[in-house]
Amino acid sequence: MSSYLIAGRTPLEGEVRISGAKNSALKIMAAALMVPGKVTLTRVPRITDVTLMAEVLTRLGAHVESDGDRLTIDASGELSDETPYDLVTRMRASIQVLGPLLARLGRARVAMPGGDAIGSRPIDLHLGGLERMGAKFTSEHGFVEGVADRLHGTRVLLDFPSVGATENLLMAAVTAEGTTSIENAAREPEIQDLAVFLNRCGAKVAGAGTPSITIVGVPELHPGSHEIIPDRIEAGTYAIGAAATRGDVTLTDMRPDHVELLQLKLEESGAEVTRGDDELRVAMSGRPRPLDLVTLPYPGFATDLQPLMMVLLGQAEGSSILTENVFEARFLFVDELNRMGCQIRVEGHHAVIRGIEHLSGAPVRAPDIRAGAALVIGGLCAQGETEVFDIEHIARGYEDFDAKLAGLGAALTVRQ
Ligand code: EPU
């Protein structure tokens, strides 16, 4: 594993172009398995998770080619129904091939994803919904195996608006017989993007982006092309990075309407936020004001930005309370921030953050994508030098992270 060496007290300043959304690209790649022909995707981020998903599709029998940010996927040949353990453990989003495989082949065998650094991540809602559509599942030797002669439309009411379950059900319903409705569906922009892509390929999906999605089954999808939406979490990372380092950053080619609550929270903390049609400028001069923040499914405050906000609030003039409602173990990296001098106490799913004047550079370890990015931003704020280990996690989700930060004035070097 390699590390970043980061010189502290460097405000981020300048312009950064936002890449395509990881969590949209991965699902749309999985959906391409349902298309018996060539799909062309553009603005696909060059990140490790996309490479892994391309490997999943290739092992399933699709032909995948990439050229810069353009990816073509041709799943017209014979497909296998099995997604191996080594890939699912390396990337949990591999589970998103379950719905498309059931729809296309009538069977799927996918390794059960285990927990990961952000908590236990069951797939009961995915399986329960697919069962209502006629699939039968057995689980043996660490694999879940599903069969369905032909999925049929039904009404599924989710216990919780799970992003992954909504997407798996949405994909499976596209070629099912009859009409499916998903209630209490997740409303994330990436789900809307998936629906836009599927509709371009002949699907009939309405209501994506609302809690009630209706899908009228069609016999078959046809080839299509699609540009992935900008990554709101990457945008949020640089926006919070600007505020935390007391810098001035303009995010370009992005969707300000996908990060509205973040804009409000940054303003509440004392940042100056200027919104354009497809850009956002965030500037901060003094110490942030403390905030109370609660993570919730979209349009609530994104759990993926919670670790970044912890770095900002860690330097606030006063105490903040941050409540994590989506992933139980997402506070585990707090110990790393406390190594950098932060005063954060975790009680259940609440964190009490007593702001300090300066973080102090230290060696720390990135446990996952978002906490990794947060520790790097923490290093840029800190007095002295910080070394962030295990940065491979960061490359899973951020395109050109070090180059983009260097373009904003950060002094960081990679150590192999
Ligand atoms: N859950 C269940 N049962 C299920 C499915 C989910 O209990 O069948 C629980 C999970 O354990 C979790 C909560 O519901 O506590 C939310 O899970 P959800 O299904 O909404 O999340 P996900 O699909 O596993 C996606 C993103 C995450 C992001 C979350 C929440 C992808 C590949 N991942 O995960 O992104 O944090 O939605 O917005 O889209 C990241 O990009 O770093 C990342 C972790």
XYZ file of C-alpha atoms and ligand atoms in Angstrom:
460
model
C 0.000 0.000 0.000
C 1.293 3.486 -0.797
C 0.922 6.748 1.086
C 0.597 10.500 0.600
C 2.996 12.865 2.321
C 1.166 16.133 2.844
C 2.544 19.528 3.826
C 0.052 21.221 6.124
C -1.482 24.694 6.316
C -2.115 24.910 2.576
C -5.343 26.608 1.502
C -6.921 25.074 -1.611
C -7.283 27.741 -4.283
C -8.277 27.725 -7.946
C -10.584 25.776 -10.232
C -11.309 22.081 -10.413
C -13.420 20.220 -12.986
C -15.686 17.566 -11.521
C -15.537 14.045 -13.003
C -18.404 11.682 -13.792
C -20.198 10.099 -10.830
C -18.735 6.819 -9.571
C -22.004 5.581 -8.119
C -23.850 6.285 -11.338
C -21.227 4.803 -13.670
C -20.999 1.522 -11.724
C -24.759 0.849 -11.864
C -25.139 1.898 -15.493
C -22.281 -0.451 -16.371
C -24.170 -3.265 -14.606
C -27.370 -2.288 -16.454
C -25.529 -2.624 -19.783
C -25.640 -6.396 -19.182
C -29.345 -6.250 -20.044
C -28.721 -4.740 -23.453
C -28.072 -7.280 -26.236
C -25.873 -4.842 -28.172
C -23.355 -2.058 -27.793
C -23.696 0.596 -25.092
C -21.474 3.682 -25.160
C -20.898 5.622 -21.954
C -19.018 8.907 -21.711
C -17.723 10.885 -18.744
C -16.892 7.623 -17.015
C -14.458 8.372 -14.167
C -11.034 6.712 -14.424
C -11.042 5.103 -11.000
C -10.260 1.645 -9.682
C -13.892 0.724 -8.981
C -14.777 1.289 -12.639
C -11.865 -0.966 -13.648
C -13.173 -3.607 -11.234
C -16.720 -3.366 -12.590
C -15.311 -3.705 -16.113
C -13.595 -6.883 -14.908
C -16.874 -8.191 -13.465
C -18.633 -7.584 -16.806
C -15.780 -9.164 -18.768
C -15.816 -12.278 -16.577
C -19.565 -12.484 -17.149
C -18.912 -12.553 -20.909
C -19.384 -8.926 -22.001
C -16.851 -7.178 -24.189
C -15.630 -3.955 -22.554
C -13.367 -1.343 -24.132
C -12.226 1.931 -22.667
C -10.747 4.986 -24.304
C -10.201 7.953 -21.990
C -13.520 8.652 -20.296
C -15.464 6.675 -22.935
C -16.445 3.096 -22.256
C -18.176 0.693 -24.620
C -19.860 -2.437 -23.337
C -21.163 -5.107 -25.643
C -23.164 -7.819 -23.901
C -24.671 -9.331 -27.041
C -22.754 -12.623 -26.694
C -23.424 -15.514 -24.366
C -23.259 -14.493 -20.715
C -22.260 -16.450 -17.643
C -24.486 -16.187 -14.555
C -21.739 -16.276 -11.908
C -19.989 -13.349 -10.216
C -16.962 -14.620 -8.326
C -16.099 -14.031 -4.679
C -12.760 -12.331 -5.313
C -14.461 -9.503 -7.234
C -17.448 -9.032 -4.913
C -15.167 -8.758 -1.874
C -13.004 -6.219 -3.660
C -16.022 -4.164 -4.669
C -19.398 -4.458 -3.045
C -21.166 -2.735 -5.934
C -20.680 -6.010 -7.881
C -23.958 -7.070 -6.244
C -25.683 -4.706 -8.682
C -25.371 -7.344 -11.433
C -27.938 -9.490 -9.609
C -31.032 -7.731 -10.999
C -29.687 -7.439 -14.576
C -28.590 -11.123 -14.688
C -31.941 -12.346 -13.368
C -33.701 -10.212 -15.947
C -31.529 -11.293 -18.869
C -30.767 -14.955 -18.045
C -33.425 -15.930 -15.527
C -30.671 -16.968 -13.111
C -27.758 -15.460 -11.221
C -25.138 -16.710 -8.788
C -23.439 -13.898 -6.906
C -21.017 -14.152 -3.978
C -22.574 -12.693 -0.818
C -20.895 -9.399 -0.015
C -19.607 -9.315 3.541
C -19.428 -6.263 5.786
C -16.806 -3.630 5.132
C -15.044 -0.726 6.800
C -18.232 1.326 6.991
C -20.363 -1.357 8.582
C -22.469 -4.437 8.088
C -24.144 -4.189 4.694
C -26.907 -6.764 4.244
C -28.795 -7.319 0.965
C -32.118 -8.455 2.446
C -34.015 -5.596 0.775
C -32.587 -6.500 -2.643
C -33.559 -10.159 -2.233
C -36.979 -9.483 -0.653
C -38.006 -7.198 -3.531
C -36.765 -9.605 -6.209
C -38.654 -12.437 -4.497
C -41.839 -10.402 -4.768
C -41.135 -10.220 -8.486
C -41.014 -14.007 -8.688
C -37.336 -14.848 -8.099
C -36.431 -17.734 -5.771
C -33.206 -17.597 -3.812
C -31.052 -20.128 -2.079
C -27.889 -19.356 -0.251
C -25.041 -21.848 0.054
C -21.251 -21.830 0.376
C -21.163 -18.017 0.508
C -23.114 -17.559 -2.708
C -26.668 -16.432 -3.239
C -28.298 -18.124 -6.177
C -31.464 -16.817 -7.772
C -33.738 -18.245 -10.453
C -36.777 -16.775 -12.157
C -38.552 -18.062 -15.247
C -39.757 -14.583 -16.009
C -39.891 -11.816 -13.440
C -43.296 -10.221 -13.079
C -44.391 -6.759 -12.069
C -45.532 -6.144 -8.505
C -45.616 -3.460 -5.818
C -42.577 -3.352 -3.551
C -42.552 -1.221 -0.431
C -39.007 -0.863 0.878
C -38.422 -0.744 4.664
C -35.675 1.796 4.050
C -34.851 3.787 0.887
C -31.760 1.716 0.080
C -29.858 2.965 -2.949
C -28.603 -0.463 -4.015
C -31.946 -2.230 -3.507
C -33.840 0.469 -5.446
C -31.362 0.097 -8.322
C -31.410 -3.698 -8.413
C -35.222 -3.745 -8.414
C -35.446 -0.989 -10.985
C -33.138 -2.862 -13.360
C -34.883 -6.197 -12.831
C -38.301 -4.616 -13.458
C -37.389 -3.098 -16.799
C -38.003 -6.305 -18.773
C -40.385 -7.974 -16.303
C -43.901 -8.868 -17.347
C -46.317 -6.108 -16.347
C -45.890 -3.052 -14.156
C -43.711 -2.741 -11.062
C -43.901 0.042 -8.527
C -41.165 0.688 -5.985
C -42.389 2.676 -2.988
C -40.158 4.394 -0.432
C -37.562 4.252 -3.195
C -34.205 5.974 -2.806
C -34.172 9.370 -4.515
C -30.453 9.842 -5.206
C -29.532 11.619 -8.483
C -27.623 8.470 -9.495
C -30.949 6.584 -9.559
C -32.406 9.201 -11.876
C -29.341 8.842 -14.080
C -29.794 5.068 -14.229
C -33.436 5.564 -15.260
C -32.469 8.084 -17.960
C -29.983 5.570 -19.372
C -32.487 2.698 -19.276
C -35.170 4.832 -20.948
C -32.678 5.708 -23.714
C -32.394 1.967 -24.312
C -36.186 1.554 -24.585
C -37.243 1.051 -20.951
C -40.362 2.709 -19.507
C -39.382 4.093 -16.118
C -41.256 7.011 -14.546
C -40.813 8.739 -11.194
C -37.088 8.061 -10.623
C -35.860 10.723 -8.200
C -39.142 10.524 -6.245
C -40.116 7.974 -3.547
C -42.441 6.218 -6.002
C -40.977 4.703 -9.176
C -43.158 2.979 -11.794
C -41.690 0.654 -14.368
C -43.742 -0.749 -17.233
C -41.980 -3.895 -18.458
C -40.810 -4.044 -22.089
C -39.775 -7.248 -23.923
C -36.211 -6.170 -24.675
C -33.800 -3.237 -24.466
C -31.891 -1.844 -27.435
C -28.395 -0.292 -27.646
C -27.924 3.300 -26.531
C -25.399 5.863 -25.364
C -25.282 8.042 -22.300
C -23.174 10.671 -20.541
C -22.734 10.053 -16.800
C -23.783 12.908 -14.468
C -21.114 14.826 -12.519
C -20.079 13.317 -9.189
C -21.810 15.221 -6.363
C -19.658 13.541 -3.717
C -16.426 14.494 -5.476
C -17.812 18.049 -5.795
C -18.694 18.023 -2.085
C -15.195 16.827 -1.214
C -13.490 19.810 -2.894
C -16.172 22.220 -1.618
C -15.631 21.146 1.993
C -11.882 21.012 1.313
C -12.005 24.685 0.288
C -13.838 25.647 3.486
C -11.742 23.467 5.801
C -8.406 24.754 4.467
C -9.767 28.328 4.425
C -9.257 28.584 0.715
C -11.243 29.625 -2.341
C -12.214 26.987 -4.911
C -14.501 27.043 -7.943
C -15.948 23.670 -8.935
C -16.737 23.592 -12.646
C -18.908 21.434 -14.922
C -20.979 20.150 -12.004
C -24.600 20.173 -10.753
C -25.140 22.676 -7.896
C -28.729 21.392 -7.546
C -27.347 18.008 -6.417
C -25.552 19.516 -3.400
C -28.100 22.020 -2.110
C -28.077 21.007 1.527
C -24.283 21.075 1.518
C -24.373 24.665 0.252
C -26.690 25.647 3.119
C -24.530 23.900 5.712
C -21.329 25.472 4.380
C -22.973 28.904 4.540
C -24.158 28.219 8.076
C -20.581 27.382 9.007
C -19.422 30.764 7.698
C -18.300 29.978 4.140
C -19.176 32.211 1.227
C -20.925 30.134 -1.436
C -21.642 31.469 -4.931
C -23.733 29.363 -7.253
C -23.677 29.461 -11.053
C -25.560 27.284 -13.557
C -22.971 24.537 -13.577
C -20.430 25.765 -11.083
C -20.030 26.556 -7.428
C -17.493 28.756 -5.676
C -16.715 28.162 -2.003
C -14.495 30.525 -0.023
C -13.766 30.695 3.692
C -11.576 33.067 5.682
C -11.865 32.551 9.452
C -12.557 29.570 11.677
C -15.826 27.757 10.916
C -18.876 28.088 13.132
C -20.087 24.860 14.781
C -23.087 23.040 13.307
C -25.495 20.270 14.105
C -25.638 17.860 11.212
C -27.637 14.695 10.528
C -26.940 12.294 7.649
C -29.986 10.925 5.826
C -30.860 9.421 2.451
C -31.015 12.010 -0.369
C -32.086 14.839 -0.350
C -30.820 14.687 3.254
C -27.162 15.314 4.026
C -25.002 12.664 2.289
C -23.339 10.105 4.558
C -20.434 10.037 2.085
C -19.612 13.644 3.009
C -19.842 13.074 6.748
C -16.101 12.331 7.243
C -15.209 15.521 5.364
C -17.567 17.585 7.527
C -15.901 16.084 10.580
C -12.609 17.684 9.457
C -14.298 21.060 8.947
C -16.172 20.991 12.265
C -13.086 19.669 14.040
C -11.689 23.193 13.607
C -14.880 25.099 14.503
C -15.116 27.742 17.183
C -17.312 25.668 19.479
C -18.887 22.214 19.654
C -20.921 20.420 16.999
C -23.026 17.281 17.023
C -22.966 14.999 14.004
C -25.490 12.165 13.781
C -24.854 9.260 11.388
C -28.083 7.549 10.349
C -27.035 5.543 7.293
C -23.911 3.488 8.052
C -23.341 2.277 11.606
C -19.549 2.043 11.481
C -18.761 5.201 9.611
C -17.316 6.759 12.780
C -14.497 4.223 13.020
C -12.042 6.615 11.373
C -12.582 9.163 14.168
C -9.659 7.578 16.037
C -7.435 8.601 13.114
C -8.682 12.199 13.281
C -8.124 12.225 17.029
C -4.515 11.195 16.315
C -4.352 14.519 14.470
C -5.416 16.346 17.634
C -9.161 16.462 17.005
C -11.407 16.206 20.027
C -14.212 13.974 18.870
C -16.194 11.704 21.169
C -18.493 9.083 19.699
C -21.610 7.910 21.505
C -23.625 5.417 19.468
C -24.484 7.107 16.222
C -23.715 10.604 17.511
C -20.328 12.299 17.452
C -19.635 15.283 19.660
C -16.930 17.401 18.065
C -15.180 20.003 20.195
C -13.473 22.360 17.749
C -9.740 22.993 18.062
C -7.686 25.749 16.470
C -5.357 23.595 14.360
C -5.101 19.933 13.520
C -1.665 18.516 14.071
C 0.075 16.526 11.299
C 0.432 12.809 12.063
C 0.722 9.415 10.360
C -2.813 8.064 9.757
C -4.439 5.234 7.841
C -7.264 5.546 5.270
C -9.910 2.896 6.050
C -12.196 3.581 3.054
C -12.701 5.960 0.144
C -14.385 8.887 1.881
C -12.586 8.757 5.224
C -9.352 8.545 3.192
C -10.180 11.750 1.313
C -11.138 13.405 4.616
C -7.779 12.520 6.198
C -5.950 14.056 3.231
C -7.974 17.278 3.598
C -7.215 17.104 7.340
C -3.509 16.882 6.464
C -3.780 20.024 4.326
C -5.320 21.883 7.289
C -2.836 20.605 9.887
C 0.308 22.110 11.326
C 3.291 20.055 10.188
C 3.434 17.016 7.963
C 0.837 14.249 7.647
C 1.325 10.858 6.069
C -1.876 9.105 4.949
C -1.318 5.367 4.409
C -3.428 2.935 2.334
C -4.316 5.552 -0.266
C -5.408 2.823 -2.702
C -8.829 3.200 -1.066
C -8.999 6.796 -2.283
C -8.166 5.832 -5.893
C -11.202 3.530 -5.870
C -13.487 6.541 -5.959
C -11.635 9.739 -6.891
C -10.268 10.406 -10.369
C -6.810 12.034 -10.313
C -7.171 12.972 -6.645
C -3.573 14.041 -6.089
C -3.301 15.837 -9.454
C -6.526 17.760 -8.829
C -5.392 18.746 -5.318
C -1.960 19.758 -6.650
C -3.775 21.922 -9.234
C -5.413 23.685 -6.276
C -2.049 24.363 -4.645
C -1.694 21.346 -2.343
C 1.822 20.067 -1.713
C 1.509 16.309 -1.570
C 3.741 13.530 -2.819
C 3.061 9.859 -3.336
C 5.299 7.351 -1.546
C 5.236 3.827 -2.938
N -29.386 -1.886 3.974
C -30.026 -2.959 4.538
N -30.476 -3.960 3.717
C -30.325 -3.910 2.371
C -29.669 -2.796 1.782
C -29.211 -1.782 2.621
O -30.162 -3.039 5.750
O -30.764 -4.838 1.678
C -28.857 -0.820 4.860
C -27.334 -0.742 4.783
O -26.733 -1.680 5.654
C -27.070 0.677 5.193
C -28.280 1.424 4.630
O -29.279 0.442 4.389
O -27.053 0.815 6.576
C -28.003 2.181 3.338
O -27.553 1.322 2.341
P -27.819 1.570 0.795
O -28.302 0.330 0.188
O -28.636 2.826 0.615
O -26.341 1.897 0.280
P -25.503 1.137 -0.825
O -26.315 0.996 -2.056
O -24.861 -0.043 -0.243
C -24.646 3.383 -1.884
C -23.315 3.964 -2.241
C -22.557 4.368 -0.985
C -23.398 5.390 -0.232
C -24.791 4.795 0.075
C -25.726 5.765 0.757
C -22.724 2.811 -4.248
C -21.824 1.856 -4.940
N -22.535 2.978 -2.959
O -24.373 2.214 -1.092
O -21.372 4.998 -1.427
O -22.754 5.726 0.978
O -25.415 4.354 -1.154
O -25.867 6.924 0.002
O -23.582 3.427 -4.864
C -19.071 5.492 -1.500
O -19.251 5.950 -2.634
O -17.973 5.631 -0.887
C -20.152 4.753 -0.831
C -19.966 4.000 0.234
